[in-house]
C-alpha cells in the first residue's frame, strides 16, 4: 500500500491547487406556475407624461396603471 506523504512535495503547487477557481454547478431553474392575482416586481419604461397623469391623483398610481392595463387586456380578448 502506497503512503501519501503528509506534506506535499511541492508546496507552491499545493497552495495554487487550494486557490484554483472551482466550477460552480448551479441548480436547475425551477419553473413554478404563476399564482393568480399576485403582483410581480418589474421594471417598466413609460413616457413621463403618462406617469405624471397617473401620479397626479396621489398614492395608488401603480394600482391605477394596473387597472388600466387590465381593462385594455379585457377589451382585446
CSV table of N, CA, C and O in Angstrom, one decimal:
chain,number,residue,atom,x,y,z
A,1,UNK,N,0.8,-1.2,0.0
A,1,UNK,CA,0.0,0.0,0.0
A,1,UNK,C,0.9,1.2,0.0
A,1,UNK,O,1.8,1.3,0.8
A,2,UNK,N,0.6,2.2,-0.9
A,2,UNK,CA,1.4,3.4,-1.0
A,2,UNK,C,0.9,4.4,0.0
A,2,UNK,O,-0.3,4.7,0.0
A,3,UNK,N,1.9,5.0,0.7
A,3,UNK,CA,1.5,6.0,1.6
A,3,UNK,C,1.6,7.4,0.9
A,3,UNK,O,2.5,7.7,0.2
A,4,UNK,N,0.5,8.2,1.2
A,4,UNK,CA,0.6,9.5,0.7
A,4,UNK,C,1.4,10.4,1.6
A,4,UNK,O,1.2,10.3,2.8
A,5,UNK,N,2.3,11.2,1.1
A,5,UNK,CA,3.2,11.9,2.0
A,5,UNK,C,2.3,12.9,2.8
A,5,UNK,O,1.3,13.4,2.3
A,6,UNK,N,2.7,13.1,4.0
A,6,UNK,CA,1.9,14.0,4.9
A,6,UNK,C,2.0,15.5,4.4
A,6,UNK,O,1.0,16.2,4.5
A,7,UNK,N,3.1,15.9,3.9
A,7,UNK,CA,3.2,17.2,3.3
A,7,UNK,C,3.4,17.0,1.8
A,7,UNK,O,4.1,16.1,1.4
A,8,UNK,N,2.9,17.9,1.0
A,8,UNK,CA,3.1,17.8,-0.4
A,8,UNK,C,4.5,18.0,-0.8
A,8,UNK,O,5.3,18.8,-0.1
A,9,UNK,N,5.0,17.4,-1.9
A,9,UNK,CA,6.4,17.6,-2.3
A,9,UNK,C,6.6,19.0,-2.8
A,9,UNK,O,7.7,19.5,-2.7
A,10,UNK,N,5.7,19.6,-3.4
A,10,UNK,CA,5.9,21.0,-3.9
A,10,UNK,C,4.8,21.9,-3.2
A,10,UNK,O,3.6,21.9,-3.7
A,11,UNK,N,5.2,22.6,-2.3
A,11,UNK,CA,4.2,23.5,-1.5
A,11,UNK,C,3.5,24.5,-2.4
A,11,UNK,O,2.4,24.8,-2.2
A,12,UNK,N,4.2,25.0,-3.4
A,12,UNK,CA,3.6,26.0,-4.3
A,12,UNK,C,2.5,25.4,-5.1
A,12,UNK,O,1.4,26.0,-5.2
A,13,UNK,N,2.7,24.2,-5.6
A,13,UNK,CA,1.6,23.5,-6.4
A,13,UNK,C,0.4,23.2,-5.5
A,13,UNK,O,-0.8,23.4,-5.9
A,14,UNK,N,0.7,22.9,-4.2
A,14,UNK,CA,-0.4,22.6,-3.3
A,14,UNK,C,-1.2,23.9,-3.0
A,14,UNK,O,-2.4,23.8,-2.9
A,15,UNK,N,-0.5,25.0,-2.8
A,15,UNK,CA,-1.2,26.2,-2.5
A,15,UNK,C,-2.0,26.7,-3.7
A,15,UNK,O,-3.1,27.2,-3.5
A,16,UNK,N,-1.5,26.6,-4.9
A,16,UNK,CA,-2.2,27.0,-6.1
A,16,UNK,C,-3.4,26.1,-6.3
A,16,UNK,O,-4.5,26.6,-6.7
A,17,UNK,N,-3.3,24.9,-5.9
A,17,UNK,CA,-4.5,24.0,-6.1
A,17,UNK,C,-5.6,24.4,-5.1
A,17,UNK,O,-6.8,24.2,-5.5
A,18,UNK,N,-5.2,24.9,-3.9
A,18,UNK,CA,-6.2,25.3,-3.0
A,18,UNK,C,-7.0,26.5,-3.4
A,18,UNK,O,-8.2,26.6,-3.2
A,19,UNK,N,-6.3,27.4,-4.1
A,19,UNK,CA,-7.0,28.7,-4.5
A,19,UNK,C,-7.5,28.7,-6.0
A,19,UNK,O,-7.9,29.7,-6.5
A,20,UNK,N,-7.3,27.5,-6.6
A,20,UNK,CA,-7.8,27.4,-8.0
A,20,UNK,C,-9.3,27.6,-8.1
A,20,UNK,O,-10.0,27.1,-7.3
A,21,UNK,N,-9.8,28.3,-9.1
A,21,UNK,CA,-11.2,28.5,-9.3
A,21,UNK,C,-11.9,27.2,-9.6
A,21,UNK,O,-11.4,26.4,-10.4
A,22,UNK,N,-12.9,26.9,-8.8
A,22,UNK,CA,-13.7,25.7,-9.0
A,22,UNK,C,-14.9,26.0,-9.8
A,22,UNK,O,-15.5,27.1,-9.7
A,23,UNK,N,-15.3,25.1,-10.7
A,23,UNK,CA,-16.5,25.3,-11.5
A,23,UNK,C,-17.7,25.1,-10.6
A,23,UNK,O,-17.8,24.1,-9.9
A,24,UNK,N,-18.6,26.1,-10.5
A,24,UNK,CA,-19.7,26.0,-9.7
A,24,UNK,C,-20.9,25.4,-10.5
A,24,UNK,O,-21.1,25.8,-11.6
A,25,UNK,N,-21.5,24.4,-9.9
A,25,UNK,CA,-22.6,23.7,-10.5
A,25,UNK,C,-23.9,24.4,-10.0
A,25,UNK,O,-24.1,24.3,-8.8
A,26,UNK,N,-24.6,25.1,-10.9
A,26,UNK,CA,-25.8,25.7,-10.4
A,26,UNK,C,-27.0,24.8,-10.5
A,26,UNK,O,-27.1,23.9,-11.4
A,27,UNK,N,-27.9,25.0,-9.6
A,27,UNK,CA,-29.1,24.1,-9.5
A,27,UNK,C,-30.0,24.5,-10.7
A,27,UNK,O,-30.0,25.7,-11.1
A,28,UNK,N,-30.6,23.6,-11.3
A,28,UNK,CA,-31.5,23.9,-12.4
A,28,UNK,C,-32.7,24.8,-12.0
A,28,UNK,O,-33.1,24.7,-10.8
A,29,UNK,N,-33.0,25.7,-12.8
A,29,UNK,CA,-34.1,26.6,-12.5
A,29,UNK,C,-35.4,25.9,-12.4
A,29,UNK,O,-35.7,25.0,-13.3
A,30,UNK,N,-36.2,26.2,-11.4
A,30,UNK,CA,-37.5,25.5,-11.2
A,30,UNK,C,-38.6,26.5,-11.7
A,30,UNK,O,-38.7,27.6,-11.1
A,31,UNK,N,-39.3,26.1,-12.7
A,31,UNK,CA,-40.4,27.0,-13.2
A,31,UNK,C,-41.6,26.6,-12.4
A,31,UNK,O,-42.1,25.5,-12.4
A,32,UNK,N,-42.2,27.6,-11.7
A,32,UNK,CA,-43.4,27.4,-11.0
A,32,UNK,C,-44.5,28.2,-11.7
A,32,UNK,O,-44.3,29.3,-12.2
A,33,UNK,N,-45.7,27.6,-11.6
A,33,UNK,CA,-46.8,28.3,-12.3
A,33,UNK,C,-47.1,29.6,-11.5
A,33,UNK,O,-47.0,29.7,-10.3
A,34,UNK,N,-47.5,30.6,-12.3
A,34,UNK,CA,-47.9,31.9,-11.6
A,34,UNK,C,-49.1,31.7,-10.8
A,34,UNK,O,-50.1,31.1,-11.2
A,35,UNK,N,-49.1,32.3,-9.6
A,35,UNK,CA,-50.3,32.3,-8.8
A,35,UNK,C,-51.3,33.4,-9.3
A,35,UNK,O,-50.8,34.5,-9.6
A,36,UNK,N,-52.5,33.1,-9.3
A,36,UNK,CA,-53.5,34.1,-9.8
A,36,UNK,C,-53.5,35.3,-8.8
A,36,UNK,O,-53.4,35.1,-7.6
A,37,UNK,N,-53.7,36.5,-9.3
A,37,UNK,CA,-53.9,37.7,-8.5
A,37,UNK,C,-52.7,38.0,-7.6
A,37,UNK,O,-52.9,38.5,-6.5
A,38,UNK,N,-51.5,37.7,-8.0
A,38,UNK,CA,-50.3,38.1,-7.3
A,38,UNK,C,-49.6,39.1,-8.1
A,38,UNK,O,-49.6,39.2,-9.3
A,39,UNK,N,-48.9,40.0,-7.4
A,39,UNK,CA,-48.2,41.1,-8.0
A,39,UNK,C,-46.7,40.7,-8.2
A,39,UNK,O,-46.1,40.0,-7.3
A,40,UNK,N,-46.1,41.1,-9.3
A,40,UNK,CA,-44.7,40.8,-9.6
A,40,UNK,C,-44.0,42.1,-9.8
A,40,UNK,O,-44.5,43.0,-10.5
A,41,UNK,N,-42.8,42.2,-9.2
A,41,UNK,CA,-42.0,43.4,-9.3
A,41,UNK,C,-41.3,43.4,-10.7
A,41,UNK,O,-40.6,42.5,-11.1
A,42,UNK,N,-41.6,44.5,-11.5
A,42,UNK,CA,-41.0,44.6,-12.8
A,42,UNK,C,-40.5,46.0,-13.0
A,42,UNK,O,-40.8,46.9,-12.3
A,43,UNK,N,-39.6,46.2,-14.0
A,43,UNK,CA,-39.1,47.5,-14.3
A,43,UNK,C,-39.7,47.8,-15.7
A,43,UNK,O,-39.7,47.0,-16.6
A,44,UNK,N,-40.4,49.0,-15.8
A,44,UNK,CA,-41.1,49.3,-17.0
A,44,UNK,C,-40.8,50.7,-17.4
A,44,UNK,O,-40.9,51.6,-16.5
A,45,UNK,N,-40.5,51.0,-18.6
A,45,UNK,CA,-40.3,52.3,-19.1
A,45,UNK,C,-41.5,52.8,-19.8
A,45,UNK,O,-42.0,52.3,-20.7
A,46,UNK,N,-42.0,53.9,-19.2
A,46,UNK,CA,-43.2,54.6,-19.8
A,46,UNK,C,-42.9,56.1,-20.0
A,46,UNK,O,-42.0,56.6,-19.3
A,47,UNK,N,-43.6,56.7,-20.9
A,47,UNK,CA,-43.4,58.1,-21.1
A,47,UNK,C,-43.7,58.9,-19.8
A,47,UNK,O,-44.6,58.6,-19.1
A,48,UNK,N,-43.0,60.0,-19.6
A,48,UNK,CA,-43.1,60.8,-18.4
A,48,UNK,C,-44.5,61.5,-18.3
A,48,UNK,O,-45.0,61.6,-17.2
A,49,UNK,N,-45.1,61.8,-19.4
A,49,UNK,CA,-46.4,62.4,-19.3
A,49,UNK,C,-47.5,61.4,-18.9
A,49,UNK,O,-48.4,61.8,-18.1
A,50,UNK,N,-47.3,60.2,-19.3
A,50,UNK,CA,-48.2,59.1,-18.8
A,50,UNK,C,-48.1,58.9,-17.3
A,50,UNK,O,-49.0,58.8,-16.6
A,51,UNK,N,-46.8,58.8,-16.9
A,51,UNK,CA,-46.5,58.6,-15.5
A,51,UNK,C,-47.1,59.8,-14.7
A,51,UNK,O,-47.8,59.6,-13.6
A,52,UNK,N,-46.9,61.0,-15.1
A,52,UNK,CA,-47.5,62.2,-14.4
A,52,UNK,C,-49.0,62.1,-14.3
A,52,UNK,O,-49.6,62.5,-13.3
A,53,UNK,N,-49.6,61.7,-15.4
A,53,UNK,CA,-51.1,61.6,-15.4
A,53,UNK,C,-51.6,60.7,-14.3
A,53,UNK,O,-52.5,61.0,-13.6
A,54,UNK,N,-50.9,59.5,-14.1
A,54,UNK,CA,-51.4,58.5,-13.1
A,54,UNK,C,-51.0,59.0,-11.7
A,54,UNK,O,-51.7,58.6,-10.8
A,55,UNK,N,-49.9,59.7,-11.6
A,55,UNK,CA,-49.4,60.2,-10.3
A,55,UNK,C,-50.1,61.4,-9.8
A,55,UNK,O,-50.1,61.7,-8.6
A,56,UNK,N,-50.8,62.1,-10.6
A,56,UNK,CA,-51.4,63.4,-10.2
A,56,UNK,C,-52.5,63.2,-9.2
A,56,UNK,O,-52.8,64.2,-8.4
A,57,UNK,N,-53.1,62.1,-9.1
A,57,UNK,CA,-54.2,61.8,-8.1
A,57,UNK,C,-53.6,61.3,-6.8
A,57,UNK,O,-54.3,60.9,-5.9
A,58,UNK,N,-52.3,61.2,-6.7
A,58,UNK,CA,-51.6,60.8,-5.4
A,58,UNK,C,-51.4,59.3,-5.3
A,58,UNK,O,-51.3,58.6,-6.3
A,59,UNK,N,-51.2,58.8,-4.1
A,59,UNK,CA,-50.9,57.4,-3.9
A,59,UNK,C,-51.9,56.5,-4.5
A,59,UNK,O,-53.1,56.8,-4.7
A,60,UNK,N,-51.4,55.3,-4.9
A,60,UNK,CA,-52.2,54.3,-5.6
A,60,UNK,C,-52.1,54.4,-7.1
A,60,UNK,O,-52.8,53.7,-7.8
A,61,UNK,N,-51.1,55.2,-7.6
A,61,UNK,CA,-51.0,55.3,-9.0
A,61,UNK,C,-50.6,54.0,-9.7
A,61,UNK,O,-51.0,53.8,-10.8
A,62,UNK,N,-49.8,53.2,-9.0
A,62,UNK,CA,-49.4,51.9,-9.6
A,62,UNK,C,-50.7,51.0,-9.8
A,62,UNK,O,-50.8,50.3,-10.8
A,63,UNK,N,-51.6,51.0,-8.8
A,63,UNK,CA,-52.8,50.3,-8.9
A,63,UNK,C,-53.7,50.8,-10.1
A,63,UNK,O,-54.3,50.0,-10.8
A,64,UNK,N,-53.7,52.1,-10.3
A,64,UNK,CA,-54.4,52.7,-11.4
A,64,UNK,C,-53.9,52.3,-12.7
A,64,UNK,O,-54.6,52.0,-13.7
A,65,UNK,N,-52.6,52.2,-12.8
A,65,UNK,CA,-51.9,51.8,-14.1
A,65,UNK,C,-52.3,50.3,-14.3
A,65,UNK,O,-52.7,49.9,-15.4
A,66,UNK,N,-52.2,49.5,-13.2
A,66,UNK,CA,-52.6,48.1,-13.3
A,66,UNK,C,-54.0,47.9,-13.8
A,66,UNK,O,-54.3,47.1,-14.6
A,67,UNK,N,-55.0,48.7,-13.2
A,67,UNK,CA,-56.4,48.6,-13.6
A,67,UNK,C,-56.6,49.0,-15.0
A,67,UNK,O,-57.4,48.3,-15.7
A,68,UNK,N,-55.9,50.0,-15.5
A,68,UNK,CA,-56.0,50.4,-16.9
A,68,UNK,C,-55.5,49.3,-17.8
A,68,UNK,O,-56.1,49.1,-18.9
A,69,UNK,N,-54.4,48.7,-17.5
A,69,UNK,CA,-53.8,47.7,-18.3
A,69,UNK,C,-54.7,46.5,-18.3
A,69,UNK,O,-54.9,45.8,-19.3
A,70,UNK,N,-55.4,46.2,-17.2
A,70,UNK,CA,-56.3,45.0,-17.1
A,70,UNK,C,-57.5,45.3,-18.0
A,70,UNK,O,-58.0,44.4,-18.7
A,71,UNK,N,-58.0,46.6,-18.0
A,71,UNK,CA,-59.1,46.9,-18.9
A,71,UNK,C,-58.7,46.7,-20.4
A,71,UNK,O,-59.5,46.2,-21.2
A,72,UNK,N,-57.5,47.2,-20.7
A,72,UNK,CA,-57.1,47.0,-22.1
A,72,UNK,C,-57.0,45.6,-22.5
A,72,UNK,O,-57.3,45.2,-23.6
A,73,UNK,N,-56.5,44.7,-21.5
A,73,UNK,CA,-56.4,43.3,-21.8
A,73,UNK,C,-57.8,42.7,-22.0
A,73,UNK,O,-57.9,41.8,-22.9
A,74,UNK,N,-58.8,43.1,-21.2
A,74,UNK,CA,-60.1,42.5,-21.3
A,74,UNK,C,-60.8,43.0,-22.6
A,74,UNK,O,-61.5,42.2,-23.3
A,75,UNK,N,-60.5,44.2,-23.0
A,75,UNK,CA,-61.1,44.8,-24.3
A,75,UNK,C,-60.6,44.0,-25.5
A,75,UNK,O,-61.3,43.8,-26.5
A,76,UNK,N,-59.3,43.6,-25.4
A,76,UNK,CA,-58.7,43.0,-26.5
A,76,UNK,C,-59.2,41.5,-26.7
A,76,UNK,O,-59.3,41.0,-27.8
A,77,UNK,N,-59.4,40.9,-25.5
A,77,UNK,CA,-59.7,39.5,-25.6
A,77,UNK,C,-61.1,39.2,-25.3
A,77,UNK,O,-61.9,38.6,-25.5
